[in-house]
Coordinates of C-alpha atoms in Angstrom, one line a residue:
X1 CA 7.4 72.1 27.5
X2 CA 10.0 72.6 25.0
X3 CA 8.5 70.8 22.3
X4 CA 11.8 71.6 19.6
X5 CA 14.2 70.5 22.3
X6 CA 12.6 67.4 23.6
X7 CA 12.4 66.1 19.5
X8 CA 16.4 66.6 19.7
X9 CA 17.0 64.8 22.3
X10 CA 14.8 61.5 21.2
X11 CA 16.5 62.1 17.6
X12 CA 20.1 62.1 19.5
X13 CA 19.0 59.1 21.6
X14 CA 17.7 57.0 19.3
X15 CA 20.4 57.5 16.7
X16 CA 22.7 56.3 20.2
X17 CA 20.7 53.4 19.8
X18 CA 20.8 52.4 16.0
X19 CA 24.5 52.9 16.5
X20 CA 25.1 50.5 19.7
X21 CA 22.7 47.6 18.0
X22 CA 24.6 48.1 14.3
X23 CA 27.9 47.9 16.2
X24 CA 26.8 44.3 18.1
X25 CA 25.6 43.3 14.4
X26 CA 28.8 43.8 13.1
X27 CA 31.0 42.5 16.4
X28 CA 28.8 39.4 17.4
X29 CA 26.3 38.8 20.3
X30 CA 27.6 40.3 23.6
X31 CA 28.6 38.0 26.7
X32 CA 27.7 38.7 30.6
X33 CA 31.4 39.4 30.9
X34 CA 31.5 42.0 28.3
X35 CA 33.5 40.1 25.4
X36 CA 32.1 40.7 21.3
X37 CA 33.3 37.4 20.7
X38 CA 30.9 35.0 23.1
X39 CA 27.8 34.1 24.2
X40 CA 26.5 33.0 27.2
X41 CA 25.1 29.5 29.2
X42 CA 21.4 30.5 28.6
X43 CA 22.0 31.2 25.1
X44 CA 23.7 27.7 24.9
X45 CA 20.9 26.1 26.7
X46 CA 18.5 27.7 24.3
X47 CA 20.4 26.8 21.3
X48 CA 20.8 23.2 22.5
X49 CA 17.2 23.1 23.0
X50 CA 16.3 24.5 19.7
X51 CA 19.0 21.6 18.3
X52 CA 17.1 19.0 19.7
X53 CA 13.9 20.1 18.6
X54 CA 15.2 19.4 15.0
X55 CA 16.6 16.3 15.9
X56 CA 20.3 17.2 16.8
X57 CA 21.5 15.9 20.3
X58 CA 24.6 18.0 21.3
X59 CA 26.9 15.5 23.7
X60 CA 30.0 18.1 23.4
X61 CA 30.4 21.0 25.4
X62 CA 30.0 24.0 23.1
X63 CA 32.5 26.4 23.0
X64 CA 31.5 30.0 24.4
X65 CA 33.9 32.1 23.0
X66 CA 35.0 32.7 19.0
X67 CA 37.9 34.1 18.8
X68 CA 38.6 36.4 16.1
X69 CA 40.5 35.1 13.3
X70 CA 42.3 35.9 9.8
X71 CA 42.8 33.8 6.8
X72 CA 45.7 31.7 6.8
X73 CA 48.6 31.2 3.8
X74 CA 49.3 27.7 2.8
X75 CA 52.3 26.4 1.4
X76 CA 52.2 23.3 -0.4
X77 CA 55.8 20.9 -0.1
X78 CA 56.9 20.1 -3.4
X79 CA 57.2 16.2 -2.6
X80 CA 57.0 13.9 -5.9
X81 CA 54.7 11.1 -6.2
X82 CA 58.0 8.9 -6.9
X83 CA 59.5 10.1 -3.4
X84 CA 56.0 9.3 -1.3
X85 CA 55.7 5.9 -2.9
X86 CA 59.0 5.0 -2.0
X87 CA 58.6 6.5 1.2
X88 CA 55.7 4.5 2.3
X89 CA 56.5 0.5 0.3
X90 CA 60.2 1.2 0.0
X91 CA 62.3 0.9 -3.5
X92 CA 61.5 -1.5 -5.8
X93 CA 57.6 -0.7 -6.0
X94 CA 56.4 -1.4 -9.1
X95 CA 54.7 2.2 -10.3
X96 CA 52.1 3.9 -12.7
X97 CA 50.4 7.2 -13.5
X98 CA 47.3 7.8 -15.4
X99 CA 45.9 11.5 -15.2
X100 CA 48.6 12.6 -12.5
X101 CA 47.7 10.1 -10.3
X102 CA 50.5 7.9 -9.4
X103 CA 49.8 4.3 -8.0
X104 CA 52.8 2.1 -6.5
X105 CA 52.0 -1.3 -5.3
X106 CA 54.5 -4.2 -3.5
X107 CA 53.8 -7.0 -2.2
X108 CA 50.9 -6.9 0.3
X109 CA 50.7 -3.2 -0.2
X110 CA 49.3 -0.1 -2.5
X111 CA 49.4 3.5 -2.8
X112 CA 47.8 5.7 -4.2
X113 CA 49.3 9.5 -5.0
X114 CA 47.0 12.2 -5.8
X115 CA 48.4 15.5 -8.3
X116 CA 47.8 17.4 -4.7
X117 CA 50.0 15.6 -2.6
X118 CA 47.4 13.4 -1.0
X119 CA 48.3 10.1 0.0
X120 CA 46.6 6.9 0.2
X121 CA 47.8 3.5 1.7
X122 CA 46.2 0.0 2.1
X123 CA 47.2 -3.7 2.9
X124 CA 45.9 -5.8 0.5
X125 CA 44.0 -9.1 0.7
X126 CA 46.5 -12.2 1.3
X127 CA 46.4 -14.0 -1.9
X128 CA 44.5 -17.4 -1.8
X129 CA 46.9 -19.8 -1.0
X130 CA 49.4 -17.8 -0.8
X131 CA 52.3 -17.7 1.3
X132 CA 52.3 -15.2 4.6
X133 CA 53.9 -11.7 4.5
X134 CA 56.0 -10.2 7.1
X135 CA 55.3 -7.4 9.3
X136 CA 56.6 -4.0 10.4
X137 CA 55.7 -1.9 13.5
X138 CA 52.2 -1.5 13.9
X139 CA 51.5 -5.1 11.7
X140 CA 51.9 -3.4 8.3
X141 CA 53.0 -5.3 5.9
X142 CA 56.6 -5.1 4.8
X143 CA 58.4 -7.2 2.7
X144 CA 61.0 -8.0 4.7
X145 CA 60.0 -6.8 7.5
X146 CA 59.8 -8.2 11.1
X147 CA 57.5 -9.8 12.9
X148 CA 53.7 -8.4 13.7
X149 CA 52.9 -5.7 16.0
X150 CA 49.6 -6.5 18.0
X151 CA 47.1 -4.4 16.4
X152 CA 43.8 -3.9 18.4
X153 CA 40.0 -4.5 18.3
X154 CA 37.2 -2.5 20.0
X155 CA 36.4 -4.3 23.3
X156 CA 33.6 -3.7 25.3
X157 CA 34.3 -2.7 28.5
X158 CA 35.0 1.1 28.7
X159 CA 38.4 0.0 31.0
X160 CA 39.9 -1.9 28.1
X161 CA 38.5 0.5 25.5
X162 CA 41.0 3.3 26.8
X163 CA 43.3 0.7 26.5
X164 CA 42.8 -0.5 23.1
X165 CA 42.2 3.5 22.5
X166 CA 46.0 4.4 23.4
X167 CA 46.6 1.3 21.8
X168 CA 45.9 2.5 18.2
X169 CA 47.4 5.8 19.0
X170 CA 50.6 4.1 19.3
X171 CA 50.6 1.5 16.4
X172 CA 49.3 4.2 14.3
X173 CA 52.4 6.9 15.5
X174 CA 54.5 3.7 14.8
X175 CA 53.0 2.9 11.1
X176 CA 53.7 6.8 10.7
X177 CA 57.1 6.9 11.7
X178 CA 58.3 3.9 9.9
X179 CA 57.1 5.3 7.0
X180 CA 59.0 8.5 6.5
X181 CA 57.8 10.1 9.9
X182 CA 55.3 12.5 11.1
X183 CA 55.3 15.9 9.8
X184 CA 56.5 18.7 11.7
X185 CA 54.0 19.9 14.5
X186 CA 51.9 16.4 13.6
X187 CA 50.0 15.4 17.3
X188 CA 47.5 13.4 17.9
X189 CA 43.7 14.9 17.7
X190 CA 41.3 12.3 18.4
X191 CA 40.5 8.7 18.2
X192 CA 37.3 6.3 17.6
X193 CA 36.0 2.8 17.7
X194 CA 34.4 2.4 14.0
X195 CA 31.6 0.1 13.9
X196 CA 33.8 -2.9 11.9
X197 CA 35.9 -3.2 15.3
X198 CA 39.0 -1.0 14.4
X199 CA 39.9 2.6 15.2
X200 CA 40.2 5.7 13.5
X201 CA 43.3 7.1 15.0
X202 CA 43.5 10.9 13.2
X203 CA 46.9 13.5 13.6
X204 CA 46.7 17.3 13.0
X205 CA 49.0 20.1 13.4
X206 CA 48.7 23.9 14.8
X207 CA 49.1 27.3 14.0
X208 CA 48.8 29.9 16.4
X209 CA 47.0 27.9 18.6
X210 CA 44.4 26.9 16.5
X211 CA 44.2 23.2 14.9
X212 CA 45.3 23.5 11.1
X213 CA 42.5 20.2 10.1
X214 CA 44.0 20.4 6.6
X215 CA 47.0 18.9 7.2
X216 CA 46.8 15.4 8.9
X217 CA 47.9 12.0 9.0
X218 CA 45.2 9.3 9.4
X219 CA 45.0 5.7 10.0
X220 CA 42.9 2.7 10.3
X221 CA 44.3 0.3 12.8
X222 CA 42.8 -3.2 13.3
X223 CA 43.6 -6.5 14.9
X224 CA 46.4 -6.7 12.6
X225 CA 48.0 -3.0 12.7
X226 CA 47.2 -0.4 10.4
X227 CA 45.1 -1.4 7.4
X228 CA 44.6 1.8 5.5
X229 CA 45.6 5.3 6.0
X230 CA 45.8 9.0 4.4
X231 CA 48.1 11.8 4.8
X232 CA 48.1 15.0 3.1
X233 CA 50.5 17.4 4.6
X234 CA 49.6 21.1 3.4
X235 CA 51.5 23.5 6.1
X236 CA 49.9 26.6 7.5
X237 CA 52.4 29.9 6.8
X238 CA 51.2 33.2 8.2
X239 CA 48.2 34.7 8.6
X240 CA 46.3 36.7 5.4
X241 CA 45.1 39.8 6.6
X242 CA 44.1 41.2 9.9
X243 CA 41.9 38.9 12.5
X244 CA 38.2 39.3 11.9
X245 CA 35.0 38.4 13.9
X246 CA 33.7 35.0 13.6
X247 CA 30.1 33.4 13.9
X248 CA 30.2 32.2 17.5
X249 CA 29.4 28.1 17.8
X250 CA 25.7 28.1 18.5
X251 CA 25.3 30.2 15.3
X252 CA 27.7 28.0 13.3
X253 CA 25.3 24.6 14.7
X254 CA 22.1 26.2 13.5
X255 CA 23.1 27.1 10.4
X256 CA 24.2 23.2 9.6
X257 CA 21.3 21.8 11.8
X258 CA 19.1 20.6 8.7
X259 CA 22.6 19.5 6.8
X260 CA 23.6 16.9 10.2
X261 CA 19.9 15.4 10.3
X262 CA 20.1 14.7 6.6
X263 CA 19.8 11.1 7.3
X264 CA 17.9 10.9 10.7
X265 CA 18.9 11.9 14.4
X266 CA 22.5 13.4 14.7
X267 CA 24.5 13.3 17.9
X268 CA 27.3 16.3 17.9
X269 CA 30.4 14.5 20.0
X270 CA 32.9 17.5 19.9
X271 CA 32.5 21.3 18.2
X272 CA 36.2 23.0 17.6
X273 CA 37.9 26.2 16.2
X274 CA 40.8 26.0 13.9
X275 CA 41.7 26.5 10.2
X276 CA 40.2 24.4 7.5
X277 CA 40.7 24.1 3.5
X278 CA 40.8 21.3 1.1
X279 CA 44.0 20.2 -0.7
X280 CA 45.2 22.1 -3.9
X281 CA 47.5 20.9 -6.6
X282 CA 48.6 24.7 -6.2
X283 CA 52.3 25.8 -4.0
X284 CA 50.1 28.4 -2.3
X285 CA 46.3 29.4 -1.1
X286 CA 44.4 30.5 2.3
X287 CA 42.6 28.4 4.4
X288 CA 39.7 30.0 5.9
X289 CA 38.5 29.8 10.1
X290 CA 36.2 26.7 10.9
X291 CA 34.2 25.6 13.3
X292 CA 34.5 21.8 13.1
X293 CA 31.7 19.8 14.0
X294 CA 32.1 15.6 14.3
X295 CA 29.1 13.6 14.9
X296 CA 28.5 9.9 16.4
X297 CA 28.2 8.9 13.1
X298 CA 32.0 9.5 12.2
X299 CA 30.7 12.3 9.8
X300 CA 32.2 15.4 10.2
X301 CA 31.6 19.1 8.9
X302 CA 34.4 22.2 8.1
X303 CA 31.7 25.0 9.0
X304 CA 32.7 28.8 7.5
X305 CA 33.2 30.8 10.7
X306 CA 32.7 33.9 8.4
X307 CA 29.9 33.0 6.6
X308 CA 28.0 29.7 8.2
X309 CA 28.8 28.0 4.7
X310 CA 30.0 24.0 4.7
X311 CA 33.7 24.6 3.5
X312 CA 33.8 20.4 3.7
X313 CA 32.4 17.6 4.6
X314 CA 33.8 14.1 5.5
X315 CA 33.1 10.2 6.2
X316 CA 35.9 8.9 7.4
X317 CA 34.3 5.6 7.6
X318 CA 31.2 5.1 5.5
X319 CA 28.9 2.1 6.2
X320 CA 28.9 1.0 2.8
X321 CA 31.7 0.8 0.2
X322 CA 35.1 -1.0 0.7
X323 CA 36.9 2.5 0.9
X324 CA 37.1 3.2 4.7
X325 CA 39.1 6.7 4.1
X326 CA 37.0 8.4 1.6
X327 CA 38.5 11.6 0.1
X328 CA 36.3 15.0 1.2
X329 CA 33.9 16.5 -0.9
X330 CA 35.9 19.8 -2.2
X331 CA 33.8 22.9 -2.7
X332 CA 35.3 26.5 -3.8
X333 CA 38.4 26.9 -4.8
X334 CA 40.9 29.0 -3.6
X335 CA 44.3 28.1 -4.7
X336 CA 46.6 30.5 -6.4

């Protein structure tokens, strides 16, 4: 035999080798059907087990494919407080600032303007003894205004729940456009019961095709109409850069699994791609690709696609406080 020649060979074909398996490193786990970008049903069977082994039940169907995806620029409008306040309670709000954040407050109603352009709104309590307050579309109240808009409350039959469901989606569209209207591109993403009987009814944009979570309107909509709600409306540009890979799902899930059971068993109701990054008191930064996870709970979780890492993390509704809409936990900075 040719020992000098057969040595060649296994050096050329194992260098083959180390070559394919770097590439797949860098590209992502290969799919059945070829793509860089996916995996496949066993390996989201296995990963599903492996989930609920650590205590994570997954009651979404997990996305297969991760498309590759750049950074994204965000522009910032250059809204004033003054303009938002008025916007929401109408002239004649009486107004304060303290640190750059601007309160206005009439009649049954407050908001609250961050330096960022984040918004905050909430009926107050009735007074004791005081006399009733008027109503606008979706049963806010309005000084002035007309008469209530049936809110909704949670039933229990899952008939009347995708009733009361569309329901909110509508008084909280209304609330919206009463108030200085929807933002360009603004359509509804998802809705849920909360467990003090009201809904969560949540609006985000896209760009590209991919949901921009950043920018959103939300509000809490209960037997009287909308009781609080929060808009910040950061708008996606153009892309940063050229498209890179991304962490398919299952990888994104693992890497959070000991973050979701935190506080006991977690139940993963929906896993989607889009854009994600908290609000800057900048006029321009990137938003990075996300995989977001919501849970049961009403938690949810901005996962890195890049890097695995928790870009944010939400409760829209926590079971203790009086705020219902907390503000995210920011981590990073990238404004500019």
């Amino acid at each position: 035999m040719d020992w000098p020649r057969a040595k060649n060979i296994l050096i050329i074909a194992f260098l083959g080798v180390n070559l394919l398996l770097g590439y797949r490193l860098w590209a992502g786990p290969v799919t059945t059907a070829g793509s860089p970008y996916g995996v496949t049903a066993r390996e989201v069977r296995e990963v599903t087990t492996q989930l609920r082994e650590r205590g994570v039940v997954v009651a979404a169907e997990i996305p297969r494919r991760a498309q590759p995806l750049p950074l994204l620029t965000v522009k910032n409008p250059a809204t004033g407080a003054a303009t938002l306040i008025d916007r929401l309670l109408g002239p004649g709000a009486e107004v304060h600032s303290r640190d750059g954040v601007w309160v206005g407050v009439r009649g049954g109603e407050a908001v609250v303007v961050y330096p960022g352009g984040e918004v905050f709104y909430r009926r107050l309590p009735a007074p004791t003894g005081g006399h009733s307050v008027a109503y606008a579309a979706g049963g806010v109240p309005a000084p002035g205004g007309s008469a209530t808009t049936p809110g909704v409350t949670v039933p229990d039959t899952s008939g009347a729940a995708v009733a009361a469901s569309a329901r909110a989606v509508q008084v909280a569209r209304e609330f919206w456009t009463q108030r200085g209207g929807l933002p360009s591109g603004l359509e509804p993403d998802y809705q849920v019961p909360t467990e003090t009987g009201r809904y969560l009814v949540v609006f985000t944009c896209r760009s590209g095709g991919q949901r921009f979570f950043a920018s959103r309107a939300m509000a809490l909509v209960g037997p009287q109409g909308v009781e609080e709600a929060y808009a910040a409306w950061p708008m996606p540009d153009k892309p940063s850069g050229n498209p890179r890979p991304v962490l398919p799902a299952t990888e994104a899930l693992l890497r959070v699994a000991p973050l979701l059971v935190e506080k006991g068993a977690a139940v993963v109701v929906e896993v989607q791609q889009g854009f994600y990054s908290p609000v800057y008191d900048a006029r321009e930064w990137e938003a990075v690709p996300v995989w977001r996870v919501r849970l049961a709970s009403g938690k949810v979780l901005y996962v890195n696609a890049y890097t695995g890492e928790v870009e944010g993390l939400e409760e829209p509704y926590p079971r203790q406080g009086q705020e219902i809409l907390g503000r995210p936990e920011k981590q990073g900075t990238r404004a500019r």
